[in-house]
Amino acid sequence: LHLITGIRRNMRNQLMPLVDKRMLRGRFVIETVFDILKCQMGLEHSRHRSPINAMVHILSCLVAYAYRPGKPSILRKGKKLEAYP
C-alpha cells in the first residue's frame, strides 16, 4: 500500500517520484468529476430495489455527464493541467 499525498506545512520536505507528482496533478480533475456526478447528476441515490436498476442509474449518470458541455480535462504533452467547471 503506497499513500500519495501532497506536502503540507507541518511535514518534512521529501523528494517525490515523478509518477506520484503526475498522479497528484490528475487527482483534482478526478475529484471534480466525482463531485459533478454526485451533486448534479444524482449519483448518490443508493436505494435501488435491484442491482440492474442501480447499474442503469449509474450508466444514465455517466451518459448525461458525457453529453455535458465544459467537462474538466487534462492537457498532455508537457502542457499544464486545466479544469473547466
PDB file of N, CA, C and O in Angstrom:
ATOM      1  N   LEU A   1       0.853  -1.174   0.000  1.00  0.00           N
ATOM      2  CA  LEU A   1       0.000   0.000   0.000  1.00  0.00           C
ATOM      3  C   LEU A   1       0.891   1.226   0.000  1.00  0.00           C
ATOM      4  O   LEU A   1       1.764   1.371   0.860  1.00  0.00           O
ATOM      5  N   HIS A   2       0.689   2.104  -0.963  1.00  0.00           N
ATOM      6  CA  HIS A   2       1.514   3.303  -1.113  1.00  0.00           C
ATOM      7  C   HIS A   2       0.585   4.508  -1.109  1.00  0.00           C
ATOM      8  O   HIS A   2      -0.220   4.676  -2.019  1.00  0.00           O
ATOM      9  N   LEU A   3       0.684   5.339  -0.078  1.00  0.00           N
ATOM     10  CA  LEU A   3      -0.165   6.518   0.067  1.00  0.00           C
ATOM     11  C   LEU A   3       0.497   7.702  -0.618  1.00  0.00           C
ATOM     12  O   LEU A   3       1.649   8.023  -0.342  1.00  0.00           O
ATOM     13  N   ILE A   4      -0.240   8.361  -1.506  1.00  0.00           N
ATOM     14  CA  ILE A   4       0.294   9.508  -2.243  1.00  0.00           C
ATOM     15  C   ILE A   4      -0.474  10.744  -1.808  1.00  0.00           C
ATOM     16  O   ILE A   4      -1.667  10.867  -2.060  1.00  0.00           O
ATOM     17  N   THR A   5       0.215  11.660  -1.136  1.00  0.00           N
ATOM     18  CA  THR A   5      -0.392  12.916  -0.697  1.00  0.00           C
ATOM     19  C   THR A   5       0.556  14.054  -0.985  1.00  0.00           C
ATOM     20  O   THR A   5       1.756  13.860  -1.189  1.00  0.00           O
ATOM     21  N   GLY A   6       0.021  15.259  -0.989  1.00  0.00           N
ATOM     22  CA  GLY A   6       0.851  16.441  -1.168  1.00  0.00           C
ATOM     23  C   GLY A   6       1.587  16.783   0.118  1.00  0.00           C
ATOM     24  O   GLY A   6       1.243  16.315   1.205  1.00  0.00           O
ATOM     25  N   ILE A   7       2.606  17.628   0.006  1.00  0.00           N
ATOM     26  CA  ILE A   7       3.376  18.056   1.168  1.00  0.00           C
ATOM     27  C   ILE A   7       2.613  19.187   1.855  1.00  0.00           C
ATOM     28  O   ILE A   7       2.222  20.150   1.216  1.00  0.00           O
ATOM     29  N   ARG A   8       2.433  19.070   3.158  1.00  0.00           N
ATOM     30  CA  ARG A   8       1.745  20.098   3.937  1.00  0.00           C
ATOM     31  C   ARG A   8       2.773  20.913   4.703  1.00  0.00           C
ATOM     32  O   ARG A   8       3.957  20.614   4.712  1.00  0.00           O
ATOM     33  N   ARG A   9       2.296  21.977   5.372  1.00  0.00           N
ATOM     34  CA  ARG A   9       3.197  22.865   6.102  1.00  0.00           C
ATOM     35  C   ARG A   9       3.944  22.162   7.225  1.00  0.00           C
ATOM     36  O   ARG A   9       5.113  22.432   7.472  1.00  0.00           O
ATOM     37  N   ASN A  10       3.273  21.270   7.935  1.00  0.00           N
ATOM     38  CA  ASN A  10       3.890  20.637   9.091  1.00  0.00           C
ATOM     39  C   ASN A  10       4.630  19.338   8.749  1.00  0.00           C
ATOM     40  O   ASN A  10       5.003  18.590   9.631  1.00  0.00           O
ATOM     41  N   MET A  11       4.860  19.084   7.476  1.00  0.00           N
ATOM     42  CA  MET A  11       5.573  17.873   7.058  1.00  0.00           C
ATOM     43  C   MET A  11       6.991  18.223   6.596  1.00  0.00           C
ATOM     44  O   MET A  11       7.253  19.340   6.153  1.00  0.00           O
ATOM     45  N   ARG A  12       7.868  17.247   6.718  1.00  0.00           N
ATOM     46  CA  ARG A  12       9.219  17.436   6.196  1.00  0.00           C
ATOM     47  C   ARG A  12       9.202  17.361   4.676  1.00  0.00           C
ATOM     48  O   ARG A  12       8.430  16.609   4.092  1.00  0.00           O
ATOM     49  N   ASN A  13      10.069  18.138   4.034  1.00  0.00           N
ATOM     50  CA  ASN A  13      10.191  18.057   2.577  1.00  0.00           C
ATOM     51  C   ASN A  13      10.912  16.774   2.193  1.00  0.00           C
ATOM     52  O   ASN A  13      11.938  16.443   2.765  1.00  0.00           O
ATOM     53  N   GLN A  14      10.357  16.065   1.256  1.00  0.00           N
ATOM     54  CA  GLN A  14      10.981  14.865   0.715  1.00  0.00           C
ATOM     55  C   GLN A  14      10.816  14.882  -0.790  1.00  0.00           C
ATOM     56  O   GLN A  14       9.843  15.427  -1.312  1.00  0.00           O
ATOM     57  N   LEU A  15      11.773  14.293  -1.470  1.00  0.00           N
ATOM     58  CA  LEU A  15      11.647  14.181  -2.915  1.00  0.00           C
ATOM     59  C   LEU A  15      10.535  13.204  -3.253  1.00  0.00           C
ATOM     60  O   LEU A  15      10.434  12.130  -2.666  1.00  0.00           O
ATOM     61  N   MET A  16       9.711  13.595  -4.205  1.00  0.00           N
ATOM     62  CA  MET A  16       8.582  12.764  -4.605  1.00  0.00           C
ATOM     63  C   MET A  16       8.862  12.221  -6.008  1.00  0.00           C
ATOM     64  O   MET A  16       9.305  12.975  -6.873  1.00  0.00           O
ATOM     65  N   PRO A  17       8.631  10.952  -6.237  1.00  0.00           N
ATOM     66  CA  PRO A  17       8.825  10.413  -7.591  1.00  0.00           C
ATOM     67  C   PRO A  17       7.937  11.134  -8.605  1.00  0.00           C
ATOM     68  O   PRO A  17       6.857  11.625  -8.283  1.00  0.00           O
ATOM     69  N   LEU A  18       8.408  11.208  -9.830  1.00  0.00           N
ATOM     70  CA  LEU A  18       7.698  11.911 -10.887  1.00  0.00           C
ATOM     71  C   LEU A  18       6.309  11.323 -11.136  1.00  0.00           C
ATOM     72  O   LEU A  18       5.342  12.046 -11.381  1.00  0.00           O
ATOM     73  N   VAL A  19       6.194  10.016 -11.031  1.00  0.00           N
ATOM     74  CA  VAL A  19       4.897   9.353 -11.241  1.00  0.00           C
ATOM     75  C   VAL A  19       3.887   9.821 -10.188  1.00  0.00           C
ATOM     76  O   VAL A  19       2.723  10.095 -10.505  1.00  0.00           O
ATOM     77  N   ASP A  20       4.337   9.934  -8.939  1.00  0.00           N
ATOM     78  CA  ASP A  20       3.447  10.388  -7.871  1.00  0.00           C
ATOM     79  C   ASP A  20       3.018  11.835  -8.084  1.00  0.00           C
ATOM     80  O   ASP A  20       1.867  12.199  -7.834  1.00  0.00           O
ATOM     81  N   LYS A  21       3.921  12.670  -8.574  1.00  0.00           N
ATOM     82  CA  LYS A  21       3.573  14.067  -8.846  1.00  0.00           C
ATOM     83  C   LYS A  21       2.501  14.152  -9.924  1.00  0.00           C
ATOM     84  O   LYS A  21       1.557  14.932  -9.819  1.00  0.00           O
ATOM     85  N   ARG A  22       2.654  13.357 -10.959  1.00  0.00           N
ATOM     86  CA  ARG A  22       1.661  13.376 -12.046  1.00  0.00           C
ATOM     87  C   ARG A  22       0.308  12.879 -11.561  1.00  0.00           C
ATOM     88  O   ARG A  22      -0.738  13.393 -11.957  1.00  0.00           O
ATOM     89  N   MET A  23       0.305  11.881 -10.685  1.00  0.00           N
ATOM     90  CA  MET A  23      -0.955  11.373 -10.150  1.00  0.00           C
ATOM     91  C   MET A  23      -1.629  12.419  -9.271  1.00  0.00           C
ATOM     92  O   MET A  23      -2.857  12.554  -9.293  1.00  0.00           O
ATOM     93  N   LEU A  24      -0.858  13.168  -8.508  1.00  0.00           N
ATOM     94  CA  LEU A  24      -1.438  14.218  -7.673  1.00  0.00           C
ATOM     95  C   LEU A  24      -2.040  15.327  -8.519  1.00  0.00           C
ATOM     96  O   LEU A  24      -3.059  15.914  -8.146  1.00  0.00           O
ATOM     97  N   ARG A  25      -1.412  15.641  -9.663  1.00  0.00           N
ATOM     98  CA  ARG A  25      -1.966  16.673 -10.537  1.00  0.00           C
ATOM     99  C   ARG A  25      -3.313  16.240 -11.109  1.00  0.00           C
ATOM    100  O   ARG A  25      -4.220  17.040 -11.265  1.00  0.00           O
ATOM    101  N   GLY A  26      -3.451  14.961 -11.439  1.00  0.00           N
ATOM    102  CA  GLY A  26      -4.707  14.468 -12.000  1.00  0.00           C
ATOM    103  C   GLY A  26      -5.781  14.246 -10.955  1.00  0.00           C
ATOM    104  O   GLY A  26      -6.960  14.099 -11.291  1.00  0.00           O
ATOM    105  N   ARG A  27      -5.412  14.231  -9.678  1.00  0.00           N
ATOM    106  CA  ARG A  27      -6.376  13.974  -8.607  1.00  0.00           C
ATOM    107  C   ARG A  27      -7.469  15.045  -8.564  1.00  0.00           C
ATOM    108  O   ARG A  27      -8.640  14.741  -8.334  1.00  0.00           O
ATOM    109  N   PHE A  28      -7.112  16.308  -8.795  1.00  0.00           N
ATOM    110  CA  PHE A  28      -8.088  17.388  -8.770  1.00  0.00           C
ATOM    111  C   PHE A  28      -9.177  17.167  -9.815  1.00  0.00           C
ATOM    112  O   PHE A  28     -10.364  17.337  -9.546  1.00  0.00           O
ATOM    113  N   VAL A  29      -8.778  16.774 -11.006  1.00  0.00           N
ATOM    114  CA  VAL A  29      -9.757  16.543 -12.077  1.00  0.00           C
ATOM    115  C   VAL A  29     -10.663  15.375 -11.729  1.00  0.00           C
ATOM    116  O   VAL A  29     -11.885  15.435 -11.915  1.00  0.00           O
ATOM    117  N   ILE A  30     -10.100  14.312 -11.181  1.00  0.00           N
ATOM    118  CA  ILE A  30     -10.894  13.140 -10.819  1.00  0.00           C
ATOM    119  C   ILE A  30     -11.905  13.490  -9.733  1.00  0.00           C
ATOM    120  O   ILE A  30     -13.078  13.115  -9.811  1.00  0.00           O
ATOM    121  N   GLU A  31     -11.466  14.229  -8.712  1.00  0.00           N
ATOM    122  CA  GLU A  31     -12.387  14.628  -7.647  1.00  0.00           C
ATOM    123  C   GLU A  31     -13.465  15.570  -8.155  1.00  0.00           C
ATOM    124  O   GLU A  31     -14.613  15.523  -7.706  1.00  0.00           O
ATOM    125  N   THR A  32     -13.131  16.424  -9.126  1.00  0.00           N
ATOM    126  CA  THR A  32     -14.122  17.320  -9.720  1.00  0.00           C
ATOM    127  C   THR A  32     -15.185  16.523 -10.466  1.00  0.00           C
ATOM    128  O   THR A  32     -16.385  16.805 -10.354  1.00  0.00           O
ATOM    129  N   VAL A  33     -14.767  15.515 -11.208  1.00  0.00           N
ATOM    130  CA  VAL A  33     -15.722  14.678 -11.953  1.00  0.00           C
ATOM    131  C   VAL A  33     -16.648  13.942 -10.987  1.00  0.00           C
ATOM    132  O   VAL A  33     -17.868  13.910 -11.181  1.00  0.00           O
ATOM    133  N   PHE A  34     -16.088  13.362  -9.922  1.00  0.00           N
ATOM    134  CA  PHE A  34     -16.933  12.669  -8.947  1.00  0.00           C
ATOM    135  C   PHE A  34     -17.900  13.629  -8.263  1.00  0.00           C
ATOM    136  O   PHE A  34     -19.050  13.282  -7.998  1.00  0.00           O
ATOM    137  N   ASP A  35     -17.465  14.853  -7.986  1.00  0.00           N
ATOM    138  CA  ASP A  35     -18.347  15.839  -7.368  1.00  0.00           C
ATOM    139  C   ASP A  35     -19.499  16.195  -8.294  1.00  0.00           C
ATOM    140  O   ASP A  35     -20.650  16.287  -7.860  1.00  0.00           O
ATOM    141  N   ILE A  36     -19.220  16.378  -9.571  1.00  0.00           N
ATOM    142  CA  ILE A  36     -20.279  16.684 -10.538  1.00  0.00           C
ATOM    143  C   ILE A  36     -21.248  15.516 -10.648  1.00  0.00           C
ATOM    144  O   ILE A  36     -22.473  15.704 -10.658  1.00  0.00           O
ATOM    145  N   LEU A  37     -20.718  14.299 -10.708  1.00  0.00           N
ATOM    146  CA  LEU A  37     -21.591  13.131 -10.813  1.00  0.00           C
ATOM    147  C   LEU A  37     -22.478  12.984  -9.586  1.00  0.00           C
ATOM    148  O   LEU A  37     -23.656  12.635  -9.699  1.00  0.00           O
ATOM    149  N   LYS A  38     -21.937  13.244  -8.405  1.00  0.00           N
ATOM    150  CA  LYS A  38     -22.708  13.062  -7.182  1.00  0.00           C
ATOM    151  C   LYS A  38     -23.711  14.190  -6.948  1.00  0.00           C
ATOM    152  O   LYS A  38     -24.856  13.931  -6.562  1.00  0.00           O
ATOM    153  N   CYS A  39     -23.297  15.429  -7.170  1.00  0.00           N
ATOM    154  CA  CYS A  39     -24.164  16.563  -6.828  1.00  0.00           C
ATOM    155  C   CYS A  39     -25.144  16.923  -7.943  1.00  0.00           C
ATOM    156  O   CYS A  39     -26.321  17.139  -7.686  1.00  0.00           O
ATOM    157  N   GLN A  40     -24.661  17.000  -9.163  1.00  0.00           N
ATOM    158  CA  GLN A  40     -25.503  17.493 -10.249  1.00  0.00           C
ATOM    159  C   GLN A  40     -26.219  16.385 -11.012  1.00  0.00           C
ATOM    160  O   GLN A  40     -27.286  16.611 -11.572  1.00  0.00           O
ATOM    161  N   MET A  41     -25.643  15.204 -11.048  1.00  0.00           N
ATOM    162  CA  MET A  41     -26.250  14.107 -11.802  1.00  0.00           C
ATOM    163  C   MET A  41     -27.014  13.128 -10.918  1.00  0.00           C
ATOM    164  O   MET A  41     -27.603  12.186 -11.413  1.00  0.00           O
ATOM    165  N   GLY A  42     -26.975  13.319  -9.607  1.00  0.00           N
ATOM    166  CA  GLY A  42     -27.751  12.481  -8.704  1.00  0.00           C
ATOM    167  C   GLY A  42     -27.230  11.081  -8.515  1.00  0.00           C
ATOM    168  O   GLY A  42     -27.999  10.131  -8.351  1.00  0.00           O
ATOM    169  N   LEU A  43     -25.932  10.906  -8.496  1.00  0.00           N
ATOM    170  CA  LEU A  43     -25.358   9.570  -8.380  1.00  0.00           C
ATOM    171  C   LEU A  43     -25.397   9.035  -6.950  1.00  0.00           C
ATOM    172  O   LEU A  43     -25.241   7.858  -6.720  1.00  0.00           O
ATOM    173  N   GLU A  44     -25.674   9.862  -5.952  1.00  0.00           N
ATOM    174  CA  GLU A  44     -25.642   9.434  -4.558  1.00  0.00           C
ATOM    175  C   GLU A  44     -26.799   8.506  -4.181  1.00  0.00           C
ATOM    176  O   GLU A  44     -26.700   7.789  -3.208  1.00  0.00           O
ATOM    177  N   HIS A  45     -27.878   8.549  -4.906  1.00  0.00           N
ATOM    178  CA  HIS A  45     -29.052   7.755  -4.547  1.00  0.00           C
ATOM    179  C   HIS A  45     -28.705   6.274  -4.569  1.00  0.00           C
ATOM    180  O   HIS A  45     -28.273   5.737  -5.565  1.00  0.00           O
ATOM    181  N   SER A  46     -28.863   5.586  -3.451  1.00  0.00           N
ATOM    182  CA  SER A  46     -28.424   4.189  -3.379  1.00  0.00           C
ATOM    183  C   SER A  46     -29.521   3.226  -2.934  1.00  0.00           C
ATOM    184  O   SER A  46     -29.233   2.116  -2.548  1.00  0.00           O
ATOM    185  N   ARG A  47     -30.767   3.610  -2.974  1.00  0.00           N
ATOM    186  CA  ARG A  47     -31.844   2.722  -2.507  1.00  0.00           C
ATOM    187  C   ARG A  47     -32.593   2.087  -3.673  1.00  0.00           C
ATOM    188  O   ARG A  47     -33.797   2.246  -3.831  1.00  0.00           O
ATOM    189  N   HIS A  48     -31.858   1.374  -4.474  1.00  0.00           N
ATOM    190  CA  HIS A  48     -32.475   0.688  -5.600  1.00  0.00           C
ATOM    191  C   HIS A  48     -32.949  -0.685  -5.137  1.00  0.00           C
ATOM    192  O   HIS A  48     -32.356  -1.305  -4.272  1.00  0.00           O
ATOM    193  N   ARG A  49     -34.022  -1.159  -5.749  1.00  0.00           N
ATOM    194  CA  ARG A  49     -34.581  -2.445  -5.343  1.00  0.00           C
ATOM    195  C   ARG A  49     -33.921  -3.618  -6.046  1.00  0.00           C
ATOM    196  O   ARG A  49     -34.103  -4.751  -5.638  1.00  0.00           O
ATOM    197  N   SER A  50     -33.182  -3.339  -7.116  1.00  0.00           N
ATOM    198  CA  SER A  50     -32.485  -4.427  -7.795  1.00  0.00           C
ATOM    199  C   SER A  50     -31.126  -3.932  -8.282  1.00  0.00           C
ATOM    200  O   SER A  50     -30.960  -2.742  -8.558  1.00  0.00           O
ATOM    201  N   PRO A  51     -30.171  -4.828  -8.402  1.00  0.00           N
ATOM    202  CA  PRO A  51     -28.849  -4.421  -8.908  1.00  0.00           C
ATOM    203  C   PRO A  51     -28.896  -3.901 -10.344  1.00  0.00           C
ATOM    204  O   PRO A  51     -28.125  -3.030 -10.710  1.00  0.00           O
ATOM    205  N   ILE A  52     -29.825  -4.408 -11.131  1.00  0.00           N
ATOM    206  CA  ILE A  52     -29.941  -3.942 -12.520  1.00  0.00           C
ATOM    207  C   ILE A  52     -30.369  -2.479 -12.546  1.00  0.00           C
ATOM    208  O   ILE A  52     -29.829  -1.675 -13.306  1.00  0.00           O
ATOM    209  N   ASN A  53     -31.322  -2.110 -11.698  1.00  0.00           N
ATOM    210  CA  ASN A  53     -31.748  -0.706 -11.636  1.00  0.00           C
ATOM    211  C   ASN A  53     -30.606   0.196 -11.164  1.00  0.00           C
ATOM    212  O   ASN A  53     -30.468   1.318 -11.647  1.00  0.00           O
ATOM    213  N   ALA A  54     -29.804  -0.282 -10.242  1.00  0.00           N
ATOM    214  CA  ALA A  54     -28.665   0.507  -9.769  1.00  0.00           C
ATOM    215  C   ALA A  54     -27.667   0.732 -10.906  1.00  0.00           C
ATOM    216  O   ALA A  54     -27.169   1.850 -11.078  1.00  0.00           O
ATOM    217  N   MET A  55     -27.379  -0.314 -11.669  1.00  0.00           N
ATOM    218  CA  MET A  55     -26.444  -0.163 -12.786  1.00  0.00           C
ATOM    219  C   MET A  55     -27.005   0.730 -13.884  1.00  0.00           C
ATOM    220  O   MET A  55     -26.271   1.510 -14.492  1.00  0.00           O
ATOM    221  N   VAL A  56     -28.300   0.663 -14.142  1.00  0.00           N
ATOM    222  CA  VAL A  56     -28.922   1.540 -15.129  1.00  0.00           C
ATOM    223  C   VAL A  56     -28.823   2.995 -14.672  1.00  0.00           C
ATOM    224  O   VAL A  56     -28.549   3.894 -15.465  1.00  0.00           O
ATOM    225  N   HIS A  57     -29.009   3.229 -13.384  1.00  0.00           N
ATOM    226  CA  HIS A  57     -28.904   4.581 -12.855  1.00  0.00           C
ATOM    227  C   HIS A  57     -27.480   5.122 -12.992  1.00  0.00           C
ATOM    228  O   HIS A  57     -27.271   6.262 -13.411  1.00  0.00           O
ATOM    229  N   ILE A  58     -26.482   4.307 -12.673  1.00  0.00           N
ATOM    230  CA  ILE A  58     -25.084   4.728 -12.817  1.00  0.00           C
ATOM    231  C   ILE A  58     -24.765   4.995 -14.283  1.00  0.00           C
ATOM    232  O   ILE A  58     -24.137   6.007 -14.625  1.00  0.00           O
ATOM    233  N   LEU A  59     -25.205   4.126 -15.162  1.00  0.00           N
ATOM    234  CA  LEU A  59     -24.957   4.303 -16.588  1.00  0.00           C
ATOM    235  C   LEU A  59     -25.630   5.564 -17.119  1.00  0.00           C
ATOM    236  O   LEU A  59     -25.045   6.309 -17.907  1.00  0.00           O
ATOM    237  N   SER A  60     -26.859   5.847 -16.676  1.00  0.00           N
ATOM    238  CA  SER A  60     -27.541   7.051 -17.136  1.00  0.00           C
ATOM    239  C   SER A  60     -26.836   8.314 -16.644  1.00  0.00           C
ATOM    240  O   SER A  60     -26.771   9.309 -17.361  1.00  0.00           O
ATOM    241  N   CYS A  61     -26.272   8.278 -15.433  1.00  0.00           N
ATOM    242  CA  CYS A  61     -25.498   9.422 -14.931  1.00  0.00           C
ATOM    243  C   CYS A  61     -24.243   9.633 -15.770  1.00  0.00           C
ATOM    244  O   CYS A  61     -23.883  10.769 -16.093  1.00  0.00           O
ATOM    245  N   LEU A  62     -23.571   8.551 -16.134  1.00  0.00           N
ATOM    246  CA  LEU A  62     -22.368   8.667 -16.945  1.00  0.00           C
ATOM    247  C   LEU A  62     -22.671   9.175 -18.355  1.00  0.00           C
ATOM    248  O   LEU A  62     -21.911   9.969 -18.916  1.00  0.00           O
ATOM    249  N   VAL A  63     -23.777   8.732 -18.936  1.00  0.00           N
ATOM    250  CA  VAL A  63     -24.165   9.210 -20.269  1.00  0.00           C
ATOM    251  C   VAL A  63     -24.530  10.691 -20.211  1.00  0.00           C
ATOM    252  O   VAL A  63     -24.135  11.476 -21.084  1.00  0.00           O
ATOM    253  N   ALA A  64     -25.262  11.099 -19.175  1.00  0.00           N
ATOM    254  CA  ALA A  64     -25.609  12.512 -19.027  1.00  0.00           C
ATOM    255  C   ALA A  64     -24.352  13.356 -18.849  1.00  0.00           C
ATOM    256  O   ALA A  64     -24.250  14.462 -19.379  1.00  0.00           O
ATOM    257  N   TYR A  65     -23.381  12.833 -18.123  1.00  0.00           N
ATOM    258  CA  TYR A  65     -22.121  13.562 -17.946  1.00  0.00           C
ATOM    259  C   TYR A  65     -21.351  13.657 -19.259  1.00  0.00           C
ATOM    260  O   TYR A  65     -20.715  14.666 -19.554  1.00  0.00           O
ATOM    261  N   ALA A  66     -21.406  12.604 -20.060  1.00  0.00           N
ATOM    262  CA  ALA A  66     -20.680  12.597 -21.328  1.00  0.00           C
ATOM    263  C   ALA A  66     -21.208  13.670 -22.281  1.00  0.00           C
ATOM    264  O   ALA A  66     -20.446  14.256 -23.054  1.00  0.00           O
ATOM    265  N   TYR A  67     -22.513  13.956 -22.222  1.00  0.00           N
ATOM    266  CA  TYR A  67     -23.105  14.966 -23.090  1.00  0.00           C
ATOM    267  C   TYR A  67     -23.057  16.371 -22.494  1.00  0.00           C
ATOM    268  O   TYR A  67     -23.467  17.319 -23.127  1.00  0.00           O
ATOM    269  N   ARG A  68     -22.541  16.496 -21.291  1.00  0.00           N
ATOM    270  CA  ARG A  68     -22.455  17.795 -20.608  1.00  0.00           C
ATOM    271  C   ARG A  68     -21.329  18.629 -21.226  1.00  0.00           C
ATOM    272  O   ARG A  68     -20.210  18.162 -21.361  1.00  0.00           O
ATOM    273  N   PRO A  69     -21.605  19.901 -21.583  1.00  0.00           N
ATOM    274  CA  PRO A  69     -20.525  20.735 -22.128  1.00  0.00           C
ATOM    275  C   PRO A  69     -19.624  21.257 -21.012  1.00  0.00           C
ATOM    276  O   PRO A  69     -20.033  21.390 -19.865  1.00  0.00           O
ATOM    277  N   GLY A  70     -18.381  21.542 -21.337  1.00  0.00           N
ATOM    278  CA  GLY A  70     -17.447  22.135 -20.385  1.00  0.00           C
ATOM    279  C   GLY A  70     -16.951  21.189 -19.317  1.00  0.00           C
ATOM    280  O   GLY A  70     -16.885  21.545 -18.147  1.00  0.00           O
ATOM    281  N   LYS A  71     -16.609  19.970 -19.701  1.00  0.00           N
ATOM    282  CA  LYS A  71     -16.110  18.994 -18.732  1.00  0.00           C
ATOM    283  C   LYS A  71     -14.655  19.299 -18.393  1.00  0.00           C
ATOM    284  O   LYS A  71     -13.935  19.878 -19.191  1.00  0.00           O
ATOM    285  N   PRO A  72     -14.183  18.889 -17.200  1.00  0.00           N
ATOM    286  CA  PRO A  72     -12.759  19.049 -16.875  1.00  0.00           C
ATOM    287  C   PRO A  72     -11.904  18.201 -17.801  1.00  0.00           C
ATOM    288  O   PRO A  72     -12.326  17.130 -18.233  1.00  0.00           O
ATOM    289  N   SER A  73     -10.709  18.684 -18.125  1.00  0.00           N
ATOM    290  CA  SER A  73      -9.825  17.920 -18.994  1.00  0.00           C
ATOM    291  C   SER A  73      -8.384  18.128 -18.568  1.00  0.00           C
ATOM    292  O   SER A  73      -8.040  19.119 -17.957  1.00  0.00           O
ATOM    293  N   ILE A  74      -7.554  17.161 -18.931  1.00  0.00           N
ATOM    294  CA  ILE A  74      -6.114  17.248 -18.681  1.00  0.00           C
ATOM    295  C   ILE A  74      -5.433  17.336 -20.038  1.00  0.00           C
ATOM    296  O   ILE A  74      -5.615  16.470 -20.883  1.00  0.00           O
ATOM    297  N   LEU A  75      -4.663  18.406 -20.242  1.00  0.00           N
ATOM    298  CA  LEU A  75      -3.908  18.536 -21.479  1.00  0.00           C
ATOM    299  C   LEU A  75      -2.614  17.758 -21.344  1.00  0.00           C
ATOM    300  O   LEU A  75      -1.974  17.773 -20.307  1.00  0.00           O
ATOM    301  N   ARG A  76      -2.186  17.092 -22.401  1.00  0.00           N
ATOM    302  CA  ARG A  76      -0.996  16.245 -22.341  1.00  0.00           C
ATOM    303  C   ARG A  76       0.163  16.884 -23.089  1.00  0.00           C
ATOM    304  O   ARG A  76       0.065  17.972 -23.596  1.00  0.00           O
ATOM    305  N   LYS A  77       1.246  16.139 -23.194  1.00  0.00           N
ATOM    306  CA  LYS A  77       2.464  16.526 -23.901  1.00  0.00           C
ATOM    307  C   LYS A  77       3.101  17.764 -23.291  1.00  0.00           C
ATOM    308  O   LYS A  77       3.410  18.726 -23.983  1.00  0.00           O
ATOM    309  N   GLY A  78       3.278  17.763 -21.976  1.00  0.00           N
ATOM    310  CA  GLY A  78       4.012  18.830 -21.315  1.00  0.00           C
ATOM    311  C   GLY A  78       3.229  20.102 -21.074  1.00  0.00           C
ATOM    312  O   GLY A  78       3.772  21.078 -20.606  1.00  0.00           O
ATOM    313  N   LYS A  79       1.958  20.128 -21.409  1.00  0.00           N
ATOM    314  CA  LYS A  79       1.165  21.328 -21.177  1.00  0.00           C
ATOM    315  C   LYS A  79       0.571  21.287 -19.783  1.00  0.00           C
ATOM    316  O   LYS A  79       0.518  20.256 -19.135  1.00  0.00           O
ATOM    317  N   LYS A  80       0.081  22.406 -19.317  1.00  0.00           N
ATOM    318  CA  LYS A  80      -0.404  22.490 -17.947  1.00  0.00           C
ATOM    319  C   LYS A  80      -1.775  21.839 -17.782  1.00  0.00           C
ATOM    320  O   LYS A  80      -2.505  21.638 -18.739  1.00  0.00           O
ATOM    321  N   LEU A  81      -2.117  21.580 -16.539  1.00  0.00           N
ATOM    322  CA  LEU A  81      -3.396  20.990 -16.164  1.00  0.00           C
ATOM    323  C   LEU A  81      -4.469  22.068 -16.201  1.00  0.00           C
ATOM    324  O   LEU A  81      -4.279  23.147 -15.639  1.00  0.00           O
ATOM    325  N   GLU A  82      -5.586  21.795 -16.847  1.00  0.00           N
ATOM    326  CA  GLU A  82      -6.674  22.752 -16.862  1.00  0.00           C
ATOM    327  C   GLU A  82      -7.954  22.053 -16.476  1.00  0.00           C
ATOM    328  O   GLU A  82      -8.192  20.921 -16.841  1.00  0.00           O
ATOM    329  N   ALA A  83      -8.770  22.758 -15.724  1.00  0.00           N
ATOM    330  CA  ALA A  83     -10.073  22.218 -15.336  1.00  0.00           C
ATOM    331  C   ALA A  83     -11.121  23.276 -15.630  1.00  0.00           C
ATOM    332  O   ALA A  83     -10.948  24.457 -15.332  1.00  0.00           O
ATOM    333  N   TYR A  84     -12.181  22.867 -16.264  1.00  0.00           N
ATOM    334  CA  TYR A  84     -13.277  23.780 -16.575  1.00  0.00           C
ATOM    335  C   TYR A  84     -14.481  23.359 -15.742  1.00  0.00           C
ATOM    336  O   TYR A  84     -14.861  22.203 -15.756  1.00  0.00           O
ATOM    337  N   PRO A  85     -15.100  24.295 -15.023  1.00  0.00           N
ATOM    338  CA  PRO A  85     -16.256  23.926 -14.188  1.00  0.00           C
ATOM    339  C   PRO A  85     -17.465  23.535 -14.982  1.00  0.00           C
ATOM    340  O   PRO A  85     -17.630  23.775 -16.095  1.00  0.00           O
TER     341      PRO A  85
END
